[in-house]
PDB file of C-alpha atoms and ligand atoms in Angstrom:
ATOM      1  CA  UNK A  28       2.396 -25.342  -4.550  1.00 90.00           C
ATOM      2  CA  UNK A  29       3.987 -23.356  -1.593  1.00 94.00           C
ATOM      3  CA  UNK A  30       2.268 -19.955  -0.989  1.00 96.00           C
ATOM      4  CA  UNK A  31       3.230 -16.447  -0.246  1.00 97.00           C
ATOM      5  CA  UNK A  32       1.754 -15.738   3.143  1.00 98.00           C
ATOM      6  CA  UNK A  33       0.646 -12.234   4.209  1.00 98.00           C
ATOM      7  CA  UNK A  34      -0.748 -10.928   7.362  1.00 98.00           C
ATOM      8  CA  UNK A  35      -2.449  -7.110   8.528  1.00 98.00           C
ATOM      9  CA  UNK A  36      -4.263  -5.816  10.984  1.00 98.00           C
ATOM     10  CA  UNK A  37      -7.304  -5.912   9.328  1.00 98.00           C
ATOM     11  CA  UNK A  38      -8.618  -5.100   5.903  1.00 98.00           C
ATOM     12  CA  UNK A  39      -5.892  -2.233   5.414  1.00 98.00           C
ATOM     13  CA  UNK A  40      -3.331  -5.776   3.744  1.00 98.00           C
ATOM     14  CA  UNK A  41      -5.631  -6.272   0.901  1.00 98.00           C
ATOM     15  CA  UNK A  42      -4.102  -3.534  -0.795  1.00 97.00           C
ATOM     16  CA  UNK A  43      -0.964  -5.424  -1.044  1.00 97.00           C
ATOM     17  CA  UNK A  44      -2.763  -8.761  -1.946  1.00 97.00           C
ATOM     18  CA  UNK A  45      -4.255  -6.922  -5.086  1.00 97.00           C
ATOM     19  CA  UNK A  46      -0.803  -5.461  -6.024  1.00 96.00           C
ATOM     20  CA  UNK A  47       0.614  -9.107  -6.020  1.00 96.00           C
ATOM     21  CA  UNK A  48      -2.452 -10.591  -7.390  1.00 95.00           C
ATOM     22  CA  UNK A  49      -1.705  -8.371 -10.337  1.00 93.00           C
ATOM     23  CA  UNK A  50       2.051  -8.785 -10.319  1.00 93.00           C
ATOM     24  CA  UNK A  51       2.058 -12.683  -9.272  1.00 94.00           C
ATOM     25  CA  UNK A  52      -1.224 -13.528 -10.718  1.00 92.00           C
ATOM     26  CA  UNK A  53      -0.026 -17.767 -10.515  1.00 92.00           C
ATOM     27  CA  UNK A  54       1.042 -17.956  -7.459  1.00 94.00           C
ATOM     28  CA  UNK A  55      -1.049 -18.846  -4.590  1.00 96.00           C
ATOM     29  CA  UNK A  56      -1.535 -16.610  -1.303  1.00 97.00           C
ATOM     30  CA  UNK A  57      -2.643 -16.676   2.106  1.00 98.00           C
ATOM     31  CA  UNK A  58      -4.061 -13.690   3.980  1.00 98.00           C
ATOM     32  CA  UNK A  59      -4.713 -13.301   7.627  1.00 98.00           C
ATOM     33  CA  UNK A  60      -6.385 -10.069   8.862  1.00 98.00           C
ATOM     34  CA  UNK A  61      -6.932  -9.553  12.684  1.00 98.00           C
ATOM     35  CA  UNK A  62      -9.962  -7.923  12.611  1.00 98.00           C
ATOM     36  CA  UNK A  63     -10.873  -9.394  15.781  1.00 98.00           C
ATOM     37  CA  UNK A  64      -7.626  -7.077  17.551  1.00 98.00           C
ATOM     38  CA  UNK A  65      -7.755  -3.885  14.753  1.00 98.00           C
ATOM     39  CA  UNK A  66      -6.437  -1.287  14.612  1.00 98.00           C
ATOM     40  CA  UNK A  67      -2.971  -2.184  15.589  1.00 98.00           C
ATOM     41  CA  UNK A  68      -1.905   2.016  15.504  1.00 98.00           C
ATOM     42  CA  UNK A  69      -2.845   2.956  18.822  1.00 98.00           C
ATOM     43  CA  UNK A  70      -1.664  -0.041  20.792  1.00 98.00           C
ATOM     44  CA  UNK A  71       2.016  -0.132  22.607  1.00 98.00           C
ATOM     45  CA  UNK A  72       4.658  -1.669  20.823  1.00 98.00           C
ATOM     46  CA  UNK A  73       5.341  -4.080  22.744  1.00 98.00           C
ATOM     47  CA  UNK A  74       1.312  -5.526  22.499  1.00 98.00           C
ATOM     48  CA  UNK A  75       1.360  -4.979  18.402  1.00 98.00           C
ATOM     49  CA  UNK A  76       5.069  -7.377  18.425  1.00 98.00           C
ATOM     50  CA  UNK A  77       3.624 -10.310  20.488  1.00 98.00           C
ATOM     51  CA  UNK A  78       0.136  -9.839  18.423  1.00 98.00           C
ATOM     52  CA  UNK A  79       2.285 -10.091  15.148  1.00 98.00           C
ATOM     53  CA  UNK A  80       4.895 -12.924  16.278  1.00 98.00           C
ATOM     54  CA  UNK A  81       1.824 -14.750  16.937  1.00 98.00           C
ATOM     55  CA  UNK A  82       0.331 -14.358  13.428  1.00 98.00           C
ATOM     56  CA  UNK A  83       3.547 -15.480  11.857  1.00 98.00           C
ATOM     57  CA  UNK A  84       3.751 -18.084  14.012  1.00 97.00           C
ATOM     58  CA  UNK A  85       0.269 -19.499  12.639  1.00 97.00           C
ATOM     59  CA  UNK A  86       1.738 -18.689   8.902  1.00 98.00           C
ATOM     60  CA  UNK A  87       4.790 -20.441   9.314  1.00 98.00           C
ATOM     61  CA  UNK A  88       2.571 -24.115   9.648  1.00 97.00           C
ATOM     62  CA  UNK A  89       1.769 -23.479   6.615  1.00 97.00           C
ATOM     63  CA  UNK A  90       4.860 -23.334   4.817  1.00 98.00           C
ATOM     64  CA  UNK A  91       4.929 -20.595   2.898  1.00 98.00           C
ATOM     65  CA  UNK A  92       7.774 -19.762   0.724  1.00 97.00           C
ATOM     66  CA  UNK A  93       7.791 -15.794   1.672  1.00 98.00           C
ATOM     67  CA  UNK A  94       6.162 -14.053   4.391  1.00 98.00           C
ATOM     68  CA  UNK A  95       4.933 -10.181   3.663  1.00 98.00           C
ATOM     69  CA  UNK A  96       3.980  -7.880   6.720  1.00 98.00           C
ATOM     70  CA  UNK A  97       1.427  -5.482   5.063  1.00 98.00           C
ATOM     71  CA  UNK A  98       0.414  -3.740   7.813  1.00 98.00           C
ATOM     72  CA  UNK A  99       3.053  -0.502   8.656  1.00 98.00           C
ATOM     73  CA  UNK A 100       2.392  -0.221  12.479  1.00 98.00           C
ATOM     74  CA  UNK A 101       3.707  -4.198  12.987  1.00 98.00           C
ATOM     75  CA  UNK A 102       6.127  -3.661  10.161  1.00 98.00           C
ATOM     76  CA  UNK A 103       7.402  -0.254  12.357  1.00 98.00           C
ATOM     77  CA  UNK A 104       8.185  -2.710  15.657  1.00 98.00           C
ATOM     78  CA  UNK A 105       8.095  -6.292  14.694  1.00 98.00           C
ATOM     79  CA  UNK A 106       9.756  -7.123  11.543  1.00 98.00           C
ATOM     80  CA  UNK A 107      13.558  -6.655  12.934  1.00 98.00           C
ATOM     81  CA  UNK A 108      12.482  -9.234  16.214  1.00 98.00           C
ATOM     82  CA  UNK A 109      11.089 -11.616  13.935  1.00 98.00           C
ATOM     83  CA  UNK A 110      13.331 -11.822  11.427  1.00 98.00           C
ATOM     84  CA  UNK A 111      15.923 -12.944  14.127  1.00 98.00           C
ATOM     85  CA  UNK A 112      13.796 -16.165  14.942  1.00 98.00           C
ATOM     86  CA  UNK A 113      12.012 -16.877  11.733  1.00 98.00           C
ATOM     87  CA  UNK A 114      12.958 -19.856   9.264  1.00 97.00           C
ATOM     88  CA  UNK A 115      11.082 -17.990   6.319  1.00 98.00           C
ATOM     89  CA  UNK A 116      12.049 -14.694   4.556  1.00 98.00           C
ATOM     90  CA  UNK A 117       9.855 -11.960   5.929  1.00 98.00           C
ATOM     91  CA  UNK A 118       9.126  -8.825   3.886  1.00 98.00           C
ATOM     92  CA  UNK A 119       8.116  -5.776   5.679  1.00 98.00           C
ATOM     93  CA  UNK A 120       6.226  -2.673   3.604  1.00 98.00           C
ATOM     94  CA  UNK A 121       8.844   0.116   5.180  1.00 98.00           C
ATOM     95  CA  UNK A 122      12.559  -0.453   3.738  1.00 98.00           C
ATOM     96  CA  UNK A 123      10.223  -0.927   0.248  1.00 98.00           C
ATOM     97  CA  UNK A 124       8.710   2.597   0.646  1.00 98.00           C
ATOM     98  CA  UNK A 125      11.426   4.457   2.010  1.00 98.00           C
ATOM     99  CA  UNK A 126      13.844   3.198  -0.749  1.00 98.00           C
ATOM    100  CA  UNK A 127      11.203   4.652  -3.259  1.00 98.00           C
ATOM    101  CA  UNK A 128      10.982   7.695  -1.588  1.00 98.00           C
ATOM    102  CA  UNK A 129      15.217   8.061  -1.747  1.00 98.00           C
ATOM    103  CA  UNK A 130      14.829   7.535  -5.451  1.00 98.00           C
ATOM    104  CA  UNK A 131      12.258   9.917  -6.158  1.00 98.00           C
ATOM    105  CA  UNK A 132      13.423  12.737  -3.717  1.00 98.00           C
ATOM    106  CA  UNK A 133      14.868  15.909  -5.825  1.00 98.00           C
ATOM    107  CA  UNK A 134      15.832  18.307  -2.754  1.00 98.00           C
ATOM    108  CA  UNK A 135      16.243  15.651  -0.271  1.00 98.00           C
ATOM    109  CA  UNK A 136      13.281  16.845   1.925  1.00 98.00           C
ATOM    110  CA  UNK A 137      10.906  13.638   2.297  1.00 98.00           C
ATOM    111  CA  UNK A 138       7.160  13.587   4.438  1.00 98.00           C
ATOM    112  CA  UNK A 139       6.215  10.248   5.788  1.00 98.00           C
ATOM    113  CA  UNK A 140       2.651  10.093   7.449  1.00 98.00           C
ATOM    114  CA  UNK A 141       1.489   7.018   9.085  1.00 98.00           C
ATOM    115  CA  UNK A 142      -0.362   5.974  12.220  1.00 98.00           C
ATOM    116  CA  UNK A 143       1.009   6.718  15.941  1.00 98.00           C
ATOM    117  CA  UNK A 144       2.794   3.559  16.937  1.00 98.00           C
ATOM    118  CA  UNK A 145       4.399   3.715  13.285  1.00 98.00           C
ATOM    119  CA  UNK A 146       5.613   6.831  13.779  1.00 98.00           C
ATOM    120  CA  UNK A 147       6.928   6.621  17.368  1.00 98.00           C
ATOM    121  CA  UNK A 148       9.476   3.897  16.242  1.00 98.00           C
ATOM    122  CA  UNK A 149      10.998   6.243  13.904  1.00 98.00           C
ATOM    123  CA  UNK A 150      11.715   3.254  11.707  1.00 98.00           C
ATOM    124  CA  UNK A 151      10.769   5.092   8.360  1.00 98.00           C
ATOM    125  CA  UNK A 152      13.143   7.772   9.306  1.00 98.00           C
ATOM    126  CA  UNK A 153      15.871   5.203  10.080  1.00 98.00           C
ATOM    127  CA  UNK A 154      15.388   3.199   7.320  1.00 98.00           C
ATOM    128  CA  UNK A 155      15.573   6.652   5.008  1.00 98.00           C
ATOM    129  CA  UNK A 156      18.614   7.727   6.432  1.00 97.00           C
ATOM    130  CA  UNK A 157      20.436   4.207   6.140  1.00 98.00           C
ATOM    131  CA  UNK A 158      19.636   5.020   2.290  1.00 98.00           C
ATOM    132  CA  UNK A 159      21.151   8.883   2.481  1.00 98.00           C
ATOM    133  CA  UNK A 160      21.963  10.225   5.858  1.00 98.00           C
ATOM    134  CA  UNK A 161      21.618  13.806   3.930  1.00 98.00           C
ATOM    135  CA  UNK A 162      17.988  13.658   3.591  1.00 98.00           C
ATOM    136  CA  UNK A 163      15.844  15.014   6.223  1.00 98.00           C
ATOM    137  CA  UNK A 164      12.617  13.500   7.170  1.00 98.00           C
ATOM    138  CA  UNK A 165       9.674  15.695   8.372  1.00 98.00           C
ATOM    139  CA  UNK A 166       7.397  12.802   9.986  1.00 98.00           C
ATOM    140  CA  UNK A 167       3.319  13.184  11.070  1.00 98.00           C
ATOM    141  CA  UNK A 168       1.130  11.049  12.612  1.00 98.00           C
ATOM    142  CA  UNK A 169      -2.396  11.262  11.241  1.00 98.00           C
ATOM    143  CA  UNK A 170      -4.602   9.217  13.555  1.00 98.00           C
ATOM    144  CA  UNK A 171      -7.933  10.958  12.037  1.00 97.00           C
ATOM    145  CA  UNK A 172      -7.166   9.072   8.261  1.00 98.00           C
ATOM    146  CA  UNK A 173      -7.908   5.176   9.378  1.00 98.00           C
ATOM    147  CA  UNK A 174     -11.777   6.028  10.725  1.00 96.00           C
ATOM    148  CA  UNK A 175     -12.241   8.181   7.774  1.00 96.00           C
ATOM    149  CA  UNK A 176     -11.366   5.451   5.291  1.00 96.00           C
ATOM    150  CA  UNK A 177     -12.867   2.620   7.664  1.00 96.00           C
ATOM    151  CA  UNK A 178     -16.543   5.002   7.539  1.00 95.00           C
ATOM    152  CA  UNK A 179     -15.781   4.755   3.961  1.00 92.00           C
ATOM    153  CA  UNK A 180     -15.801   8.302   3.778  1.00 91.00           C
ATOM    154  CA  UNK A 181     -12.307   9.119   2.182  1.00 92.00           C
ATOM    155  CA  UNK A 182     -13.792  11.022  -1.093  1.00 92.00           C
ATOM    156  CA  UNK A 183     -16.862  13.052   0.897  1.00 92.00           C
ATOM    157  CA  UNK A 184     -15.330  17.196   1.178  1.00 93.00           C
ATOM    158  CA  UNK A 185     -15.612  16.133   4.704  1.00 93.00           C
ATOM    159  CA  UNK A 186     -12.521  14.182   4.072  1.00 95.00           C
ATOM    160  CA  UNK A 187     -10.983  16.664   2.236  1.00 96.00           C
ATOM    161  CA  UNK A 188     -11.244  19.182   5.093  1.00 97.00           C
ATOM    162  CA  UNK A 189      -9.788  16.872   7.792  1.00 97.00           C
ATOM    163  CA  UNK A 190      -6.959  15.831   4.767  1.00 98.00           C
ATOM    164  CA  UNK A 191      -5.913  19.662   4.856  1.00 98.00           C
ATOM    165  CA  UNK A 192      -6.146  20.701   8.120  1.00 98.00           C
ATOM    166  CA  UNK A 193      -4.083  17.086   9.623  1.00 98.00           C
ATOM    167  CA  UNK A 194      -1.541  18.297   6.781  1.00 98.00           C
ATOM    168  CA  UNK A 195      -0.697  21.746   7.512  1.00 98.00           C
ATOM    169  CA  UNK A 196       2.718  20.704   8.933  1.00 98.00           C
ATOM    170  CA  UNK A 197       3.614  18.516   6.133  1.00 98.00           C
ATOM    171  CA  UNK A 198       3.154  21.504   3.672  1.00 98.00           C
ATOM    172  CA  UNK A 199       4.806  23.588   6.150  1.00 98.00           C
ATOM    173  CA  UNK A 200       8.161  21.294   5.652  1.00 98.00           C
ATOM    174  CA  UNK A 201       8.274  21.817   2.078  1.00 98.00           C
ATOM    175  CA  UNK A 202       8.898  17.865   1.057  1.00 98.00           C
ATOM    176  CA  UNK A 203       8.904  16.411  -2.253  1.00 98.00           C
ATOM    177  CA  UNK A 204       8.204  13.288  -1.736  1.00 98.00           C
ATOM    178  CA  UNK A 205       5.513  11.971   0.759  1.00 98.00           C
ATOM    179  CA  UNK A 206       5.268   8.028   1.932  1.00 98.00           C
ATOM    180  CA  UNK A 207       1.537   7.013   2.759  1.00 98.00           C
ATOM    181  CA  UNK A 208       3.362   4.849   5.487  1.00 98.00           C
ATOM    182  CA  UNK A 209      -0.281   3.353   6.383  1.00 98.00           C
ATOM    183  CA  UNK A 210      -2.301   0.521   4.221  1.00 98.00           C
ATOM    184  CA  UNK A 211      -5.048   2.729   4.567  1.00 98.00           C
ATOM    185  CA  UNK A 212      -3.758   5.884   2.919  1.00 98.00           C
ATOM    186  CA  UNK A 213      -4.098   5.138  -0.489  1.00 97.00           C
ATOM    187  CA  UNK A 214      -7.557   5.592  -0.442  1.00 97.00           C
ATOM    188  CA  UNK A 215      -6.779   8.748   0.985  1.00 97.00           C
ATOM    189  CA  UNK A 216      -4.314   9.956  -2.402  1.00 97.00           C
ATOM    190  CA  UNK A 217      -6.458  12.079  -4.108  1.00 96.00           C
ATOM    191  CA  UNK A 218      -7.336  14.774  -1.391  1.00 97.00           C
ATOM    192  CA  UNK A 219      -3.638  14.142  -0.207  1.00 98.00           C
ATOM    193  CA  UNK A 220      -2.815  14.635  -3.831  1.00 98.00           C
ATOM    194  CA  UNK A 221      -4.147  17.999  -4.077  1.00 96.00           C
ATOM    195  CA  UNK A 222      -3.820  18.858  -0.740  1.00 97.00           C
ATOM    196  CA  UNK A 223      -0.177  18.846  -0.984  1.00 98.00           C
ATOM    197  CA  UNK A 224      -0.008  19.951  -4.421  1.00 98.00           C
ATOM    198  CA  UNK A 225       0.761  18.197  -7.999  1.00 98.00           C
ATOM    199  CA  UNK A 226       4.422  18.666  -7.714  1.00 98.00           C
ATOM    200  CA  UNK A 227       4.680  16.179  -4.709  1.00 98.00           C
ATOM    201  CA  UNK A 228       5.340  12.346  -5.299  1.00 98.00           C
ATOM    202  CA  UNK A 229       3.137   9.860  -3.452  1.00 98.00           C
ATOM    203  CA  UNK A 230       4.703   6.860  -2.504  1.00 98.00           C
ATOM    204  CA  UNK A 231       2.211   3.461  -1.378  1.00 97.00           C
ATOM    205  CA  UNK A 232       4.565   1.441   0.396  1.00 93.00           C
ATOM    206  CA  UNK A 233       2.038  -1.537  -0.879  1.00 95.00           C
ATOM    207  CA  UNK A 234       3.038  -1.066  -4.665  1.00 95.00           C
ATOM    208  CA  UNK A 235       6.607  -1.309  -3.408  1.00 96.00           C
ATOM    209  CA  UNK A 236       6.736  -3.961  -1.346  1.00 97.00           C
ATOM    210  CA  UNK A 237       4.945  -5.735  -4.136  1.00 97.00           C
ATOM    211  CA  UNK A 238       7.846  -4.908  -6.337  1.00 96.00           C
ATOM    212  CA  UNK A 239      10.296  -6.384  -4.224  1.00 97.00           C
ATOM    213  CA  UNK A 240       8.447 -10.093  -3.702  1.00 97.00           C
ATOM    214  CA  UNK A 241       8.605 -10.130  -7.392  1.00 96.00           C
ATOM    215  CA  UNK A 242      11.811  -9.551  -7.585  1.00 95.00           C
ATOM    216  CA  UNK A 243      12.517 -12.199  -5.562  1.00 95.00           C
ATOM    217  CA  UNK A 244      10.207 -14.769  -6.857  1.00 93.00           C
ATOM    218  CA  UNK A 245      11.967 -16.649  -9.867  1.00 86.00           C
ATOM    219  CA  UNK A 246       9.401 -18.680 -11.654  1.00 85.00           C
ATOM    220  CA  UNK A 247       5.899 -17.449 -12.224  1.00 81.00           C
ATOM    221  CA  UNK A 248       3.507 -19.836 -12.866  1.00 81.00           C
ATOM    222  CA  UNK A 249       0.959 -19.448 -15.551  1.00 83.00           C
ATOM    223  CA  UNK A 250      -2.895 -18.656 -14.575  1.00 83.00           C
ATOM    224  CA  UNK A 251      -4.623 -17.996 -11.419  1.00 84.00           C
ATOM    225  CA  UNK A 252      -3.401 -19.226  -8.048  1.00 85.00           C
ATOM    226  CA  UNK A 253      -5.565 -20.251  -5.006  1.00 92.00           C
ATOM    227  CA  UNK A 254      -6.346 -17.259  -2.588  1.00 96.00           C
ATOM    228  CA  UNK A 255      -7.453 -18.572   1.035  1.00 97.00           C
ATOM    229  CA  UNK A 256      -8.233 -15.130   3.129  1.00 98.00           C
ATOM    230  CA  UNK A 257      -8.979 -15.634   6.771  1.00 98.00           C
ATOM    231  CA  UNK A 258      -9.855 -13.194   9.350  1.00 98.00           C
ATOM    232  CA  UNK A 259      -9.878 -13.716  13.321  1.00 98.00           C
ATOM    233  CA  UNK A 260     -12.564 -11.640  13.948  1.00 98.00           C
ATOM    234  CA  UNK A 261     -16.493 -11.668  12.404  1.00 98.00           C
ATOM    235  CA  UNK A 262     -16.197 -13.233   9.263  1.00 98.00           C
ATOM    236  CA  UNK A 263     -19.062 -11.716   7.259  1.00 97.00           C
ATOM    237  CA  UNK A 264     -18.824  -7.878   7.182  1.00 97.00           C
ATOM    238  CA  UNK A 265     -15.198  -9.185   6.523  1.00 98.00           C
ATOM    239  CA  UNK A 266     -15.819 -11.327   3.743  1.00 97.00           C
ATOM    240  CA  UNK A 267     -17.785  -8.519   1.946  1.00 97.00           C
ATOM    241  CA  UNK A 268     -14.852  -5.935   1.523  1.00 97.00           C
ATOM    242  CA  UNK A 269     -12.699  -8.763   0.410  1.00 97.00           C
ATOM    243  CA  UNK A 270     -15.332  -9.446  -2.160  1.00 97.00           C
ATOM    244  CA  UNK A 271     -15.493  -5.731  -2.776  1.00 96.00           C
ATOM    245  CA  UNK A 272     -12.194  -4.950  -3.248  1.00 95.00           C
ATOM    246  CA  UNK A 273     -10.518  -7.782  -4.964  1.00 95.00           C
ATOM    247  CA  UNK A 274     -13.727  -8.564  -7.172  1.00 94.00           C
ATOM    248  CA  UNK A 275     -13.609 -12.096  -6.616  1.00 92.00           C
ATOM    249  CA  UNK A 276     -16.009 -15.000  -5.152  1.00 91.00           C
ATOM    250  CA  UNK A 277     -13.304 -15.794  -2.185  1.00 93.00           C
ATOM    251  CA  UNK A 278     -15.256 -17.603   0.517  1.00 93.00           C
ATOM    252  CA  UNK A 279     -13.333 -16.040   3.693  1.00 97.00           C
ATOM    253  CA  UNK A 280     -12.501 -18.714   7.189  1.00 98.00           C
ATOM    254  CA  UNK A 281     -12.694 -17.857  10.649  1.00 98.00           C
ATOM    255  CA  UNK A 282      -9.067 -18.170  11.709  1.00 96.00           C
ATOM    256  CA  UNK A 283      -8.177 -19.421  15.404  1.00 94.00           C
ATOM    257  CA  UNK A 284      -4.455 -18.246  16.434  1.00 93.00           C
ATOM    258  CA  UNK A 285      -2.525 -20.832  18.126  1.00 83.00           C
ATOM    259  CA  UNK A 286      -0.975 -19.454  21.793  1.00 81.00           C
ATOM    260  CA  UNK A 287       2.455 -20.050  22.304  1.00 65.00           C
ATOM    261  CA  UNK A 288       3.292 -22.213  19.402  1.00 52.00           C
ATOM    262  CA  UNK A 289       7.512 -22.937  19.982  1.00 50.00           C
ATOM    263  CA  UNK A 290       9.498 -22.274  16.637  1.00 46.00           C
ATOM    264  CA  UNK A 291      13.259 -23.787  18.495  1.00 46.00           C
TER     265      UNK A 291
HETATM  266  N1  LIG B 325     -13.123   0.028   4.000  1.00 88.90           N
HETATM  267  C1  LIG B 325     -12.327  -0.307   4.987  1.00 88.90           C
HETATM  268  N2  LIG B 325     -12.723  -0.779   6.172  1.00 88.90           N
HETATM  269  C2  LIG B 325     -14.019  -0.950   6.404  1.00 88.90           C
HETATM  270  C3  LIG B 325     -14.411  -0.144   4.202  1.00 88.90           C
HETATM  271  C4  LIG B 325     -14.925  -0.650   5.391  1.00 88.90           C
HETATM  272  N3  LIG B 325     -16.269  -0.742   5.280  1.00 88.90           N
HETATM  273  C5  LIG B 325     -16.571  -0.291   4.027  1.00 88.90           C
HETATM  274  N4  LIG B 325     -15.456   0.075   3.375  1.00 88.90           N
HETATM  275  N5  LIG B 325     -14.465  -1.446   7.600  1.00 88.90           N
HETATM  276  O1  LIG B 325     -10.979  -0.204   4.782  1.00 88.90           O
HETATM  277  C6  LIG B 325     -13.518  -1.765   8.633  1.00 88.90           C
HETATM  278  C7  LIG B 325     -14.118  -2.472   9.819  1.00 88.90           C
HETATM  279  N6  LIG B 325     -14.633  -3.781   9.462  1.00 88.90           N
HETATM  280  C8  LIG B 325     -13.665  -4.621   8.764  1.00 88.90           C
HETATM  281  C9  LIG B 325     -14.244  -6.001   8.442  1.00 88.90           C
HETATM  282  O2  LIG B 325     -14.691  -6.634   9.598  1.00 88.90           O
HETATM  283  C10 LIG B 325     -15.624  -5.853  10.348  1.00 88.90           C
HETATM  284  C11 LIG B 325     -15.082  -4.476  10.662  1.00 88.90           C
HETATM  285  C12 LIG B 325     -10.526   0.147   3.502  1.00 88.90           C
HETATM  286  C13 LIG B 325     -10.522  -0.990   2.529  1.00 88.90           C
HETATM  287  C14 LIG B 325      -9.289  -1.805   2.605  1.00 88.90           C
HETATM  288  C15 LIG B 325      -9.137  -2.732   1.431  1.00 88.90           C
HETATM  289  C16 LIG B 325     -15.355   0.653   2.021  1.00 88.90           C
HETATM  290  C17 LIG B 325     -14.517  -0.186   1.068  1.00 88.90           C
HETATM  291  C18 LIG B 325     -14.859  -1.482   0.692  1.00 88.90           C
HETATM  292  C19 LIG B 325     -14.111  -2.206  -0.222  1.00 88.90           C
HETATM  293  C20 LIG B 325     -12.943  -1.643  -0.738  1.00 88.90           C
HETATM  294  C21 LIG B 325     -12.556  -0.383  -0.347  1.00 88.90           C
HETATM  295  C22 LIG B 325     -13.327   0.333   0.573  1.00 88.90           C
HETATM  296  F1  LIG B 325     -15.949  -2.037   1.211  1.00 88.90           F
HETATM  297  F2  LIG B 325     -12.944   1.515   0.961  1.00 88.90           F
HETATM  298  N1  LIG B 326      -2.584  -1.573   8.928  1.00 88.90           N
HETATM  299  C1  LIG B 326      -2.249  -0.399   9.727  1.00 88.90           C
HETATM  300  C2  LIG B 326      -0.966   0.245   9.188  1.00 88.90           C
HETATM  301  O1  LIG B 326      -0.609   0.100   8.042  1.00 88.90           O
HETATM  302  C3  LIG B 326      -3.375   0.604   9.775  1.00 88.90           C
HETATM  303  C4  LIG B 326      -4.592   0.122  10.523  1.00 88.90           C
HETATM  304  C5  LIG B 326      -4.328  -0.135  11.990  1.00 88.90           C
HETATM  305  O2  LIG B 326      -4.044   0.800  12.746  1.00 88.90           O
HETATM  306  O3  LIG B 326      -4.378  -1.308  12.361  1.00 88.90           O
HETATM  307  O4  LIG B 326      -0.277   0.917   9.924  1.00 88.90           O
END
């Protein structure tokens, strides 16, 4: 059976693997996380685009029926590009999230926080306003949140106290709605939570974009499907999250990336 192929960054991904574990739970997937190039955030654009072309490159020998870009930052500047050359459908995590966010929005003020390179490419805030042009979009860039959840210190007070001070301007804006426009963020949810207050929506761009495969997945097969997770950089620390987070016995591969493999 043909999989559904997703790549990340790094680890950050696996929170849209679980989401379609549990919404697919049949269908087989493939995961690639570049560990050996993370984060992807601070990098140029242009470095972030080749570094993702690349992975789908890779992905697209092994004929997947759906390609999902779970990582924000090569979502932000690489899905448009590739979804000019690619034979297979590619699903990014940002049109998911911001459509969420238009649907939940009451006064038409929405936050989206993500990592720098996500946020210089403006593409939530374009994708937002191709929903409603009348909502505005009060945008922050929160490099401090990936270390904190990568220390695995995103529920210490220490946390907490970098959660509120990083948010000041987001409060400031008065939004309703707030897009955790970075894998990472979730883990993040309950000091952003109440941080921002209970009256604010939270939207994970990896529950949506979850949403949206299944939509376009007919047929779901019956029991549990293969996973095959691969990594590019050290494969054991990697292997353990994996382990970790999905709570299964997934032996994880060292994967080599092809350079300059033609798709014309
Ligand atoms: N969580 C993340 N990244 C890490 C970590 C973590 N170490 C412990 N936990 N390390 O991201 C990143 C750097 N590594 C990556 C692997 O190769 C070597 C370098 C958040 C998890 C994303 C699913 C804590 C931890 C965990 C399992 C689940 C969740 C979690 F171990 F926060
Ligand atoms: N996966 C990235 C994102 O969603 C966060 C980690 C990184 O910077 O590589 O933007």
């Amino acid at each position: 059976m043909r999989p559904i192929a997703v790549l990340d960054s790094g680890v950050g991904g696996l929170t849209v693997v679980k989401q379609l574990l549990a919404e697919l739970p049949g269908v087989p997937l493939v995961y690639v996380g570049d560990t050996a190039r993370t984060p992807y955030g601070p990098r140029p654009a242009e470095e972030v685009r080749a570094f993702t072309e690349q992975i789908v490159k890779h992905l697209c020998t092994l004929d997947p029926t759906r390609i999902v870009i779970a990582c924000n930052t090569a979502t932000a500047v690489a899905l448009d590009a590739i979804a000019q050359w690619c034979p297979v459908p590619v699903h990014g995590v940002i049109v998911p999230g911001a459509r969420a966010a238009v649907r939940a929005t009451r006064s038409g003020r929405i936050g989206v926080i993500g990592t720098e390179g996500t946020m210089r490419s403006r593409a939530y805030d374009v994708a937002i306003r191709a929903c409603d042009a009348r909502i505005t979009v009060q945008t922050l860039a929160c490099p401090a949140f990936v270390p904190l959840v990568e220390e695995g210190a995103y529920a210490s007070d220490q946390a907490r106290g970098i959660v509120e001070e990083v948010l000041v301007p987001m409060i400031a804006a008065r939004v309703d709605t707030l897009i955790l426009g970075c894998t990472h963020y979730p883990f993040l949810a309950p000091a952003i939570q109440q941080v921002m207050g209970s009256d604010v929506q939270l939207i994970s761009s990896a529950t949506e974009v979850a949403h949206e495969v299944r939509s376009h997945v007919g047929h779901v097969p019956e029991g549990t499907g293969v996973l095959d997770v691969s990594c590019t950089g050290e494969v054991a620390p990697f292997e353990a999250i994996v382990r970790r987070w999905l709570d299964v016995d997934v032996v994880v591969r060292h994967c080599v990336l092809p350079e300059g493999v033609r798709m014309d």
